[in-house]
Coordinates of C-alpha atoms in Angstrom, one line a residue:
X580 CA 0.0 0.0 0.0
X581 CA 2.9 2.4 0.9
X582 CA 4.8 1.8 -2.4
X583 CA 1.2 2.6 -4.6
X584 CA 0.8 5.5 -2.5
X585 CA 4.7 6.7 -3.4
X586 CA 3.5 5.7 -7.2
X587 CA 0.3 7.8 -6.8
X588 CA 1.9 10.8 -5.2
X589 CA 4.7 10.9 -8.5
X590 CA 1.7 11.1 -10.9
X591 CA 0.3 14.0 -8.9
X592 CA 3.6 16.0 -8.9
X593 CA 3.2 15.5 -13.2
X594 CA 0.0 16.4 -12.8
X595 CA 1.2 19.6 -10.9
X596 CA 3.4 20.2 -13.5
X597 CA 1.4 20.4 -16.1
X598 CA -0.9 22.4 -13.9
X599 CA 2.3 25.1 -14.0
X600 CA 3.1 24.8 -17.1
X601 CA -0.8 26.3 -18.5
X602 CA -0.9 28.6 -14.7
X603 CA -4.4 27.5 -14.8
X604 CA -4.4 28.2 -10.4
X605 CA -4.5 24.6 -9.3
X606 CA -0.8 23.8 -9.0
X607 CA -0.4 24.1 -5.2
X608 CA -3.8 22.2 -4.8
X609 CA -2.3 19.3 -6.5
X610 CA 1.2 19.6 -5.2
X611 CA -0.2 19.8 -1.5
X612 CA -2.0 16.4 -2.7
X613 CA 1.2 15.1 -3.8
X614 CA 3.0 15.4 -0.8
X615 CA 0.3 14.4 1.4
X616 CA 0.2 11.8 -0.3
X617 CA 4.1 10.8 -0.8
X618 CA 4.5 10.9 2.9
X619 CA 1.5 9.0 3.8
X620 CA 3.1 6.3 1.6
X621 CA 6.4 7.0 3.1
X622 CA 5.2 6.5 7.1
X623 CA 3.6 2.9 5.4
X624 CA 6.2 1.7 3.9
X625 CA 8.4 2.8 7.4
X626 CA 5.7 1.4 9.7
X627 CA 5.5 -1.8 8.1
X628 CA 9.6 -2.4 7.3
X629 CA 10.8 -6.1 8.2
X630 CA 7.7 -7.6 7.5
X631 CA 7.3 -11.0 6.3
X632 CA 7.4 -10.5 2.4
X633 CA 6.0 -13.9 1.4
X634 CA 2.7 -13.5 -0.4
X635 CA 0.2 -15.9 -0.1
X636 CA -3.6 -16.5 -2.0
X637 CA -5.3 -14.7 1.4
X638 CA -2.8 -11.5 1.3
X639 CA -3.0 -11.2 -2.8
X640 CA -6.9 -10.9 -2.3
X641 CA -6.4 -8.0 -0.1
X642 CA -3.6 -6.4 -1.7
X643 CA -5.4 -6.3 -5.0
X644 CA -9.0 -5.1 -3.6
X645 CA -7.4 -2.5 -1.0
X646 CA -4.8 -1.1 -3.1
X647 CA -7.9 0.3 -5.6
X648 CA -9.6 1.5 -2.7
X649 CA -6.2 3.2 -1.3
X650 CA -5.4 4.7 -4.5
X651 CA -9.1 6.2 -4.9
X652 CA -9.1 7.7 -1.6
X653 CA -5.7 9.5 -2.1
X654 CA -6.8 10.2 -5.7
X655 CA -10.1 11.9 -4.5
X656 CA -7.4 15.3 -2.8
X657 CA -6.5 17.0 -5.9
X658 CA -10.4 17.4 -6.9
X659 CA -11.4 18.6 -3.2
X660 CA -8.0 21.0 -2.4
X661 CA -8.4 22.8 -5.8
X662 CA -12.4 23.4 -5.5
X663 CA -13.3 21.2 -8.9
X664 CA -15.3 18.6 -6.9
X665 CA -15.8 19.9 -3.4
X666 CA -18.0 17.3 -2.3
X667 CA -16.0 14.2 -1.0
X668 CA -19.1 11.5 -2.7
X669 CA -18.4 13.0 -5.5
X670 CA -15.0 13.4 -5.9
X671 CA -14.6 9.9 -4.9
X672 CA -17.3 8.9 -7.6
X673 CA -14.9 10.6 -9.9
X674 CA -11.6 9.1 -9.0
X675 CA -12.9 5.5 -8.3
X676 CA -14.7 5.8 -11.7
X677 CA -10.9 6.8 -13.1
X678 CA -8.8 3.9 -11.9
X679 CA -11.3 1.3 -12.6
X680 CA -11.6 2.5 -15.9
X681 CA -15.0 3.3 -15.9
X682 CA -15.5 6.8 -17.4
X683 CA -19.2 7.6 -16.0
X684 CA -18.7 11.2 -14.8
X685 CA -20.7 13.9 -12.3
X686 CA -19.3 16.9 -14.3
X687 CA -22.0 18.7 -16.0
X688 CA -19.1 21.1 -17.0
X689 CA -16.0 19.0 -17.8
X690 CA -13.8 22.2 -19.8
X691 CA -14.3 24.6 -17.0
X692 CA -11.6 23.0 -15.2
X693 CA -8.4 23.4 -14.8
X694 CA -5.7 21.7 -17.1
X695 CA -3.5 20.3 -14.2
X696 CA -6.6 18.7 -13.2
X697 CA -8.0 17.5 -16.3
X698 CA -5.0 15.7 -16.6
X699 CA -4.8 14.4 -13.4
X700 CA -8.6 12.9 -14.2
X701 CA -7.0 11.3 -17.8
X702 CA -4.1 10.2 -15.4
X703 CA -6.1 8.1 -13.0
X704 CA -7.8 6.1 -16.1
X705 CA -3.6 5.9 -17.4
X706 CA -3.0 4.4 -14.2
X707 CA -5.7 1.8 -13.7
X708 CA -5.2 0.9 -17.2
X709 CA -1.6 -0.3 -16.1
X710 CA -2.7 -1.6 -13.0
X711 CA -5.2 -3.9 -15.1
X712 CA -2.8 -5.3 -17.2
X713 CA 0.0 -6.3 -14.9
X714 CA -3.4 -7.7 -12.5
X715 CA -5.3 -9.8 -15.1
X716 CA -1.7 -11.4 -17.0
X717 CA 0.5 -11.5 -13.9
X718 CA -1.3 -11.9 -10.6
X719 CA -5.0 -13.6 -11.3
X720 CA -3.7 -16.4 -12.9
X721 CA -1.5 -17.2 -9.9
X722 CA -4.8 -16.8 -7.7
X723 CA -6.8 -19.1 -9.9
X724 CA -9.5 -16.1 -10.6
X725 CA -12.5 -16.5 -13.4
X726 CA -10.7 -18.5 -15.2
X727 CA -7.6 -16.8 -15.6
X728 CA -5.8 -19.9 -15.7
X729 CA -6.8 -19.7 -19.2
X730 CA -3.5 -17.8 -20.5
X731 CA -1.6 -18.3 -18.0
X732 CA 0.6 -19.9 -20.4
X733 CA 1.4 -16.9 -22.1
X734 CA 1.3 -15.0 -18.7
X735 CA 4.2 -16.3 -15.8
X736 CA 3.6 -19.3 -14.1
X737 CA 4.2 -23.1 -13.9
X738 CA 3.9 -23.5 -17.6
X739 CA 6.7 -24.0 -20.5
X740 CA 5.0 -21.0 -22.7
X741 CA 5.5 -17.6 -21.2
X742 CA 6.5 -14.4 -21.7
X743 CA 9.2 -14.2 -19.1
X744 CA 9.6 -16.4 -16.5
X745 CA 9.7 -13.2 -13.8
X746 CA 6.3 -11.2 -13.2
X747 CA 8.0 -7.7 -12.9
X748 CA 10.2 -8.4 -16.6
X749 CA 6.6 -9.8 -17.7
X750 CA 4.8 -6.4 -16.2
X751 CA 7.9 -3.9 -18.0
X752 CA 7.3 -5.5 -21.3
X753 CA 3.4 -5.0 -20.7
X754 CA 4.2 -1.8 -19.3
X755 CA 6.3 -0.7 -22.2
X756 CA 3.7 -1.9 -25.0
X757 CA 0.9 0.2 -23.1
X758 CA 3.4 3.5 -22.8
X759 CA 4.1 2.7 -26.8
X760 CA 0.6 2.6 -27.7
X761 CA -0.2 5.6 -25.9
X762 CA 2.8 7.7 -27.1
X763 CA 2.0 6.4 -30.7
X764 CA -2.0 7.8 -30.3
X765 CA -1.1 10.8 -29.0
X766 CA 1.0 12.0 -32.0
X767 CA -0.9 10.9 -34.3
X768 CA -4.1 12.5 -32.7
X769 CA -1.9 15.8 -32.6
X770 CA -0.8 15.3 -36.5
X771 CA -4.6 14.7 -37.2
X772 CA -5.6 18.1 -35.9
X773 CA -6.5 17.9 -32.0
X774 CA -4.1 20.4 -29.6
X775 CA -1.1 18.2 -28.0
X776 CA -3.3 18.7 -24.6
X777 CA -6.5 16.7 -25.8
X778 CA -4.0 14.1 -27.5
X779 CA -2.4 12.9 -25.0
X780 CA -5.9 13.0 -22.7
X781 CA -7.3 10.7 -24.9
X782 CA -4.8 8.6 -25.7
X783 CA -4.9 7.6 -22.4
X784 CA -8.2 7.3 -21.8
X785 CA -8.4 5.2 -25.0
X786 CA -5.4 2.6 -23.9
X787 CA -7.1 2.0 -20.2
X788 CA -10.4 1.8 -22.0
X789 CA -11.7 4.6 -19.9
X790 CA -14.1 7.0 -22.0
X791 CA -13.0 10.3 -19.8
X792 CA -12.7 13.3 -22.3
X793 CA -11.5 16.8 -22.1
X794 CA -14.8 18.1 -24.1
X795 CA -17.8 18.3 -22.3
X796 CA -19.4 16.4 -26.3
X797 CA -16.9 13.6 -25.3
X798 CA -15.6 12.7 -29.2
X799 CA -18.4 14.2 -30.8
X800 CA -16.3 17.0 -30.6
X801 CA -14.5 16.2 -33.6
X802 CA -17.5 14.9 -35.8
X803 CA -16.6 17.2 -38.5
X804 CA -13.0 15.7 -38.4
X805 CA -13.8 11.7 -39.3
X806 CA -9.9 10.6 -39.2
X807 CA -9.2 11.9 -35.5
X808 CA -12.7 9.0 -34.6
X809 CA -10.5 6.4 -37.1
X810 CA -7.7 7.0 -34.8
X811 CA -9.6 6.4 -31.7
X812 CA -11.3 4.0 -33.3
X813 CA -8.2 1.9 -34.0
X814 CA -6.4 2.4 -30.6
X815 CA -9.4 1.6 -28.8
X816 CA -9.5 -2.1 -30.0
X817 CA -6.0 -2.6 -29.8
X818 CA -6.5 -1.9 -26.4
X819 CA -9.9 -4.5 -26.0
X820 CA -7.2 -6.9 -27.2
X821 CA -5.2 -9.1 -25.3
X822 CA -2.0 -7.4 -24.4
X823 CA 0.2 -10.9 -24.8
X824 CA -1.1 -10.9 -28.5
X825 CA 0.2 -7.0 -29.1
X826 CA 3.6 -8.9 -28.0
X827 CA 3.6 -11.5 -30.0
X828 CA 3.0 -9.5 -32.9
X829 CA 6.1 -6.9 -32.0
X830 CA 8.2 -10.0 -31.8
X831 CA 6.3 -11.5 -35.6
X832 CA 4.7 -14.2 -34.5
X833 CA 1.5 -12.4 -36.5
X834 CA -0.2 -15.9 -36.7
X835 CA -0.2 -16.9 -33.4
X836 CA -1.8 -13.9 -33.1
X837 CA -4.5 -14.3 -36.1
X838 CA -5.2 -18.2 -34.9
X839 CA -6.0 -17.3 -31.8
X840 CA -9.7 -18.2 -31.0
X841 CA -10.4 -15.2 -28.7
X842 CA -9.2 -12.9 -30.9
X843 CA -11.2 -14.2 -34.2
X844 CA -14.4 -14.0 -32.3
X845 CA -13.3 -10.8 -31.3
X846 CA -12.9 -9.2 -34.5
X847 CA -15.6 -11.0 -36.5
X848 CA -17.9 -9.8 -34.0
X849 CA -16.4 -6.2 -34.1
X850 CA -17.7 -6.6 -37.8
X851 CA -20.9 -8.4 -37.5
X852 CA -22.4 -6.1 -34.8
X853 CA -20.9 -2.9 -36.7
X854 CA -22.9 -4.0 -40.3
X855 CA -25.9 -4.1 -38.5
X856 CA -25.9 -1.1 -36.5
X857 CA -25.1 0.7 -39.3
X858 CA -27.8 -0.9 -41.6
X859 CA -30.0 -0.1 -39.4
X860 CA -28.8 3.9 -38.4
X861 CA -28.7 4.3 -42.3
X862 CA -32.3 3.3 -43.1
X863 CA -33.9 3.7 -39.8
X864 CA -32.2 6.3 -37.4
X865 CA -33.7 9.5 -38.5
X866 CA -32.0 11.4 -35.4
X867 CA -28.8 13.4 -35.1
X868 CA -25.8 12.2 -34.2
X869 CA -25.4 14.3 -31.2
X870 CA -27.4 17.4 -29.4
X871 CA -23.9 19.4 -29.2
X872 CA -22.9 18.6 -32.8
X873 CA -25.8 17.9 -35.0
X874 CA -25.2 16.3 -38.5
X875 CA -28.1 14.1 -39.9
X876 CA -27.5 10.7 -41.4
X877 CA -27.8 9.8 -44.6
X878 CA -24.4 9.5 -45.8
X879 CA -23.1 5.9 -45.7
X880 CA -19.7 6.7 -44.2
X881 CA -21.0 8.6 -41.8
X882 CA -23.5 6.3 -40.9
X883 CA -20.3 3.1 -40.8
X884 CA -18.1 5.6 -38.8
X885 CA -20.5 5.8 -35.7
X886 CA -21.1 2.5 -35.8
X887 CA -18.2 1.4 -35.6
X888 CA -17.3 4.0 -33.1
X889 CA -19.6 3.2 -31.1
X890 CA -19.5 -0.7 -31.6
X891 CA -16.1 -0.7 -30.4
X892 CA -16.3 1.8 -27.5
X893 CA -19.6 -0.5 -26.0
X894 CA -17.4 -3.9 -26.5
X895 CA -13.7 -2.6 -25.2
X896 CA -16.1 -0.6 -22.4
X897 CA -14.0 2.5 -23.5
X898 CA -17.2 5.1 -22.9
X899 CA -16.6 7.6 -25.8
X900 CA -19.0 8.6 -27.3
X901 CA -19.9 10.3 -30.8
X902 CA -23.9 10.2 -30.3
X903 CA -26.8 9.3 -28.1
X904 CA -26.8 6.0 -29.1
X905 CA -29.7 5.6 -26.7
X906 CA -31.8 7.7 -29.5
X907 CA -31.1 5.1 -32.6
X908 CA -34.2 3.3 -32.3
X909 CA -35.6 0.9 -29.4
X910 CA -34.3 -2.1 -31.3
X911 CA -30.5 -0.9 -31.1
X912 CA -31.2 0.2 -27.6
X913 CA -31.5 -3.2 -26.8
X914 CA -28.7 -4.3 -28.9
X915 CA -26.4 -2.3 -26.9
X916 CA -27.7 -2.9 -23.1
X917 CA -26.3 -6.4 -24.6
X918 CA -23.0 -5.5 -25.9
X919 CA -22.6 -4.3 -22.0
X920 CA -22.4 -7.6 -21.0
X921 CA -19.7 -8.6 -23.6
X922 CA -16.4 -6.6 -22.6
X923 CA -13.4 -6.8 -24.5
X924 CA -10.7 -9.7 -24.4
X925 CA -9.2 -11.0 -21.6
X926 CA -5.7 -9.5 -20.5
X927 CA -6.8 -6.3 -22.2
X928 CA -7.7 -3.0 -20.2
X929 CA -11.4 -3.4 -21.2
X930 CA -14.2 -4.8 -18.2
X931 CA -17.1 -6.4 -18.8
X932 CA -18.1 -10.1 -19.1
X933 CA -14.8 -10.8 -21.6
X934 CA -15.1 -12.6 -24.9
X935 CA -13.0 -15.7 -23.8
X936 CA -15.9 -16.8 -21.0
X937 CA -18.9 -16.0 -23.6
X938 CA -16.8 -18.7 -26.0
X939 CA -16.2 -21.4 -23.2
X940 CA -20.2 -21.0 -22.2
X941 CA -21.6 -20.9 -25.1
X942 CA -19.3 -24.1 -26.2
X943 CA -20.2 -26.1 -22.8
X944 CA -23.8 -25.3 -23.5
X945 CA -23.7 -26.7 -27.1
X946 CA -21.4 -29.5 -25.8
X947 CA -24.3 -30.7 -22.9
X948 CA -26.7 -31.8 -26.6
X949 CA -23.7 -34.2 -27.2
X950 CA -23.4 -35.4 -23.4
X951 CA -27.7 -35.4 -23.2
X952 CA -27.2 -38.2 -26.2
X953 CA -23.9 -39.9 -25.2
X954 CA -24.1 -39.7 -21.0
X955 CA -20.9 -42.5 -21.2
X956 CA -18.7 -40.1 -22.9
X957 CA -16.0 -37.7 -22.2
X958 CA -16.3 -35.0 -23.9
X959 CA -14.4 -31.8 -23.3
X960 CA -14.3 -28.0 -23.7
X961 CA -11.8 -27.3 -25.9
X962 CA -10.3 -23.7 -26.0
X963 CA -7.4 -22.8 -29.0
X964 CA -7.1 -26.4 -29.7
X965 CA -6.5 -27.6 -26.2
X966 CA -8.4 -29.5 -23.6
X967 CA -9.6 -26.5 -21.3
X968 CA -9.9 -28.3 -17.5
X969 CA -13.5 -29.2 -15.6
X970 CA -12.4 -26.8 -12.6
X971 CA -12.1 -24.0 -15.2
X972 CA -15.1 -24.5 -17.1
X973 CA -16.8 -24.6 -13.5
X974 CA -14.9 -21.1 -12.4
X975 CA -16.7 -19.5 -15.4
X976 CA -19.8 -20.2 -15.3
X977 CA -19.7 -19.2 -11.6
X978 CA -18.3 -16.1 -12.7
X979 CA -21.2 -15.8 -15.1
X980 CA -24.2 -16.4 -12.6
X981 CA -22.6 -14.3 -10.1
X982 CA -21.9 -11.3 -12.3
X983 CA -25.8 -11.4 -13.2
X984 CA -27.0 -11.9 -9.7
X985 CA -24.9 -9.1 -8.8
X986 CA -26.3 -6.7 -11.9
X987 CA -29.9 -7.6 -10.6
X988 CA -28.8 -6.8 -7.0
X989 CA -27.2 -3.4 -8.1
X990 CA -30.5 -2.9 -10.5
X991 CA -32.6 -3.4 -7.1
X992 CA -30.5 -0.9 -5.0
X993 CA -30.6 1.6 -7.9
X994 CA -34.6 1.1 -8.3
X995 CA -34.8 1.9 -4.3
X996 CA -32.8 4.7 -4.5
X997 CA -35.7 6.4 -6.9
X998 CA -34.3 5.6 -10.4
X999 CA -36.5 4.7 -12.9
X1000 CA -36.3 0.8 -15.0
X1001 CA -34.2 2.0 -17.6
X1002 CA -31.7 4.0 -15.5
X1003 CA -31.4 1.6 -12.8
X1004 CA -31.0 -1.4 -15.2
X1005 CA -28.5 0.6 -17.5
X1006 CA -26.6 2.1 -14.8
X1007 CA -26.1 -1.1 -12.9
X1008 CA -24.6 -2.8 -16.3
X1009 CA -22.7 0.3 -17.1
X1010 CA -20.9 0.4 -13.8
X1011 CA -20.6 -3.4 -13.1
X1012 CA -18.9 -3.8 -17.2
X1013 CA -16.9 -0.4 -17.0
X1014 CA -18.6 1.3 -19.6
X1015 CA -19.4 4.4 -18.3
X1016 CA -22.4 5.9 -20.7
X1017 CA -26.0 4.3 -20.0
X1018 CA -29.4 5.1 -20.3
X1019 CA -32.7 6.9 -19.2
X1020 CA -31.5 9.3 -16.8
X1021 CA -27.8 8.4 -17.1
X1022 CA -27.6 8.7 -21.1
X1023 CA -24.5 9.4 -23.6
X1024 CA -25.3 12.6 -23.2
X1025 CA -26.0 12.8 -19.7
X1026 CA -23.8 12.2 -16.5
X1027 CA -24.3 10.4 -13.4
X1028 CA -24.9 13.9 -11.1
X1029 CA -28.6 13.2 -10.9
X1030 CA -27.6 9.9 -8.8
X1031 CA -28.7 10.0 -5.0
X1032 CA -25.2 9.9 -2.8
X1033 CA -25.8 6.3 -2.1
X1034 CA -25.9 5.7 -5.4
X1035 CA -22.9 6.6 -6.5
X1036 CA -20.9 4.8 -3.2
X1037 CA -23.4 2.1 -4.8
X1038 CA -22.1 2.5 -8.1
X1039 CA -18.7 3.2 -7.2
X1040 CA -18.6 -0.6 -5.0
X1041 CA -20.3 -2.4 -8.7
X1042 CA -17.0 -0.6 -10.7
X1043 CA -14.4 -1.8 -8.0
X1044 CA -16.1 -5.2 -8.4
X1045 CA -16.5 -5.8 -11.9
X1046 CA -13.2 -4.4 -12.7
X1047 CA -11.2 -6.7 -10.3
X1048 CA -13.1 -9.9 -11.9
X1049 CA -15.6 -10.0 -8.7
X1050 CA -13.9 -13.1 -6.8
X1051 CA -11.3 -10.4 -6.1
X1052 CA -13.6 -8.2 -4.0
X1053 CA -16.4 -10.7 -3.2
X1054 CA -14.6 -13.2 -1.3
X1055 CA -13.6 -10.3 1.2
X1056 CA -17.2 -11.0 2.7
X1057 CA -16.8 -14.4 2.7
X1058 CA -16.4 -15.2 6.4
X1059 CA -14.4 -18.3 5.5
X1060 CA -11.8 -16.2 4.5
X1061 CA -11.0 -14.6 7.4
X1062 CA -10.9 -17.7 9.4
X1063 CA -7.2 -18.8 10.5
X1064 CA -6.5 -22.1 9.1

């Protein structure tokens, strides 16, 4: 906890910087932040010094579910010191929404703030992001979490196909793809025609799948400007992809990367669910694409281009948004309270459900026709040609009944908190996958400020869960656990 809290307080003091560099009045909030925050992590690390370093299952639980919840609390000072959030509910909201890479906001008025704030907002998404990747290929697989296990031969581990047989090489490589991708965005945003500012905002709100813009229209902004979305658009599914695959294609091993099972699903249903959606915006949707920005469909590229946009920002959970997507007819409506539940792939940034456990459930549902008729034979879930093991198969379907028991419990809460149907089913799915926009009340082109205070600690509990793969968080309140064995 003491060493995130030193790696929290360093982002801050960039955050300051850039807060001096545009004198936009919020650089001694957020240096004050800073070094609250670097000696809290300082008197931690001192406190706890000759510890016993050996980490067990029990300890990586609660190192992975409290070091979220430390780093939101210290991230929640730089919005209270400077004024931008003054209310502690919300500015916890905002930061816990940031780090999980959620992207559902409380600002009704995102570019009255301050730049060394702004940025600190894109930072906590930047950070999360990171956090994500070195959690999902390095540390679940170890804990045996949703069916992890599943890659852990590319990730480290007791298998003979990994990236590198240390976690913290395996993590710098990760590390250093992620920076890559988000240095390689941010130019070519800035060559496309936004300011270097916005560029590197959404680049790294883009790579953690995060959604959190510096325009209060989100990427509607740029509607007149189709190749700064095509960029986006682009980054953002690199970033729903596996990050093991982004490193086997830098070392050309392009058709590992292409057979992979995950990732053909993936794209093919990038491409399905994109046809349709357009199809249906280009002879159907008679709306505009968004109440800041209006331009009427009717033109087939435009039409594609937000369908895509949006397709992809829904599946990797990223949040952007270039329209009410709410508004394009009841039918796609439904279509994307769906694509909620999908998420990206696993080890990628995205949330949500992931595309590898859809595959392995759908397959073990087809697979029971075959056992109904042949109740003698063995007949196995197979996953990228390989036998994938009973326990695993078990682990996700558990994952899968408990991340719908836990959408209707945080539908219920919602619905008793006032919310009507729509927002209380849309904001429980949007919050539980990481996705940020939903609907009624809590729209693309809304916010979550409406939300009662217990809402949003509500809300902000369904982000922490769903982004840490649920086990993570829900087996803190199992009593078993704390039980000495």
């Amino acid at each position: 906890m003491g060493s995130l809290l030193l790696f929290n307080g360093g982002f801050m003091l960039i955050a300051a910087l850039v807060s001096g560099v545009y004198n936009d009045g919020a650089t001694l909030d957020i240096t004050l932040a800073a070094i609250i925050t670097l000696l809290l992590g300082i008197l931690a690390m001192f406190y706890t010094r000759g510890h016993d370093k050996e980490v067990k299952k029990k300890e990586g639980y609660i190192i992975v579910t409290l070091g979220w919840i430390v780093m939101s609390a210290s991230g929640v000072m730089p919005y209270v010191f400077s004024g931008a959030i003054p209310s502690i509910t919300n500015a916890f909201f905002e930061t816990i929404s940031g780090y999980t890479t959620t992207g559902a906001s409380i600002l009704d008025d995102i570019e009255s703030l301050p730049k060394g704030i702004l940025f600190w907002r894109s930072l906590t998404h930047w950070i999360g992001g990171m956090g994500i990747i070195v959690l999902a290929i390095a540390i679940l697989p170890l804990l045996g979490i949703g069916g992890m296990q599943l890659f852990a031969a590319e990730a480290p581990g007791p298998s003979a196909d990994k990236l590198h047989p240390r976690i913290t090489d395996t993590a710098k490589r990760l590390w250093l793809i992620y920076f890559g991708y988000t240095a390689a965005e941010t130019l070519l945003l800035s060559v496309a025609g936004m300011s270097f500012f916005d560029a590197i905002n959404h680049s790294m709100a883009t790579l953690s799948t995060g959604g959190f813009s510096t325009k209060n229209a989100s990427l509607a902004y740029w509607n007149n400007q189709p190749l700064i979305q095509y960029i986006v658009i682009f980054f953002m599914f690199l970033a729903g992809m596996n990050f093991v695959l982004s490193y086997f294609a830098f070392k050309g091993k392009i058709q590992r990367v292409l057979r992979d099972e995950e990732f053909k699903f993936y794209g093919i249903l990038m491409i399905i669910f994109t046809l349709v959606t357009a199809l249906v915006i280009y002879f159907m949707a008679n709306v505009e694409v968004s109440k800041f920005y209006p331009m009427p469909f009717g033109e087939v590229e435009s039409s594609f281009r937000h369908a895509l946009f949006q397709i992809v920002a829904v599946i990797t959970t990223t949040g952007f948004v270039t329209a009410d997507f709410t508004s394009w007819t009841p039918f796609l409506t439904v279509f994307f309270f769906g694509l909620m539940f999908m998420g990206g792939s696993a080890g990628s940034t995205a949330g949500g459900i992931k595309v590898m456990r859809h595959i392995l459930i759908i397959k073990n549902g087809l697979l029971e026709f075959k056992r109904t008729l042949h109740p003698n034979a063995i007949i196995p879930v197979r996953f990228n040609n390989k036998t994938v093991s009973e326990h695993i198969v078990y682990n996700v379907i558990a994952f899968f009944v408990l991340y719908m028991l836990l959408f209707i419990a945080g539908a219920l809460v919602l619905s008793l908190l006032g919310l009507d149907f729509i927002s209380a089913i849309g904001g429980a799915a949007s919050s539980l996958g990481n996705v940020g926009p939903a609907f009624g009340d809590l729209n693309p082109v809304s916010n979550y400020s409406s939300l009662p205070a217990l809402g949003k600690w509500w809300c902000g509990f369904l982000m922490l869960a769903g982004r840490l793969e649920l086990f993570t968080v829900l087996i803190l309140f199992n009593p078993y656990f704390w039980k000495r064995i």
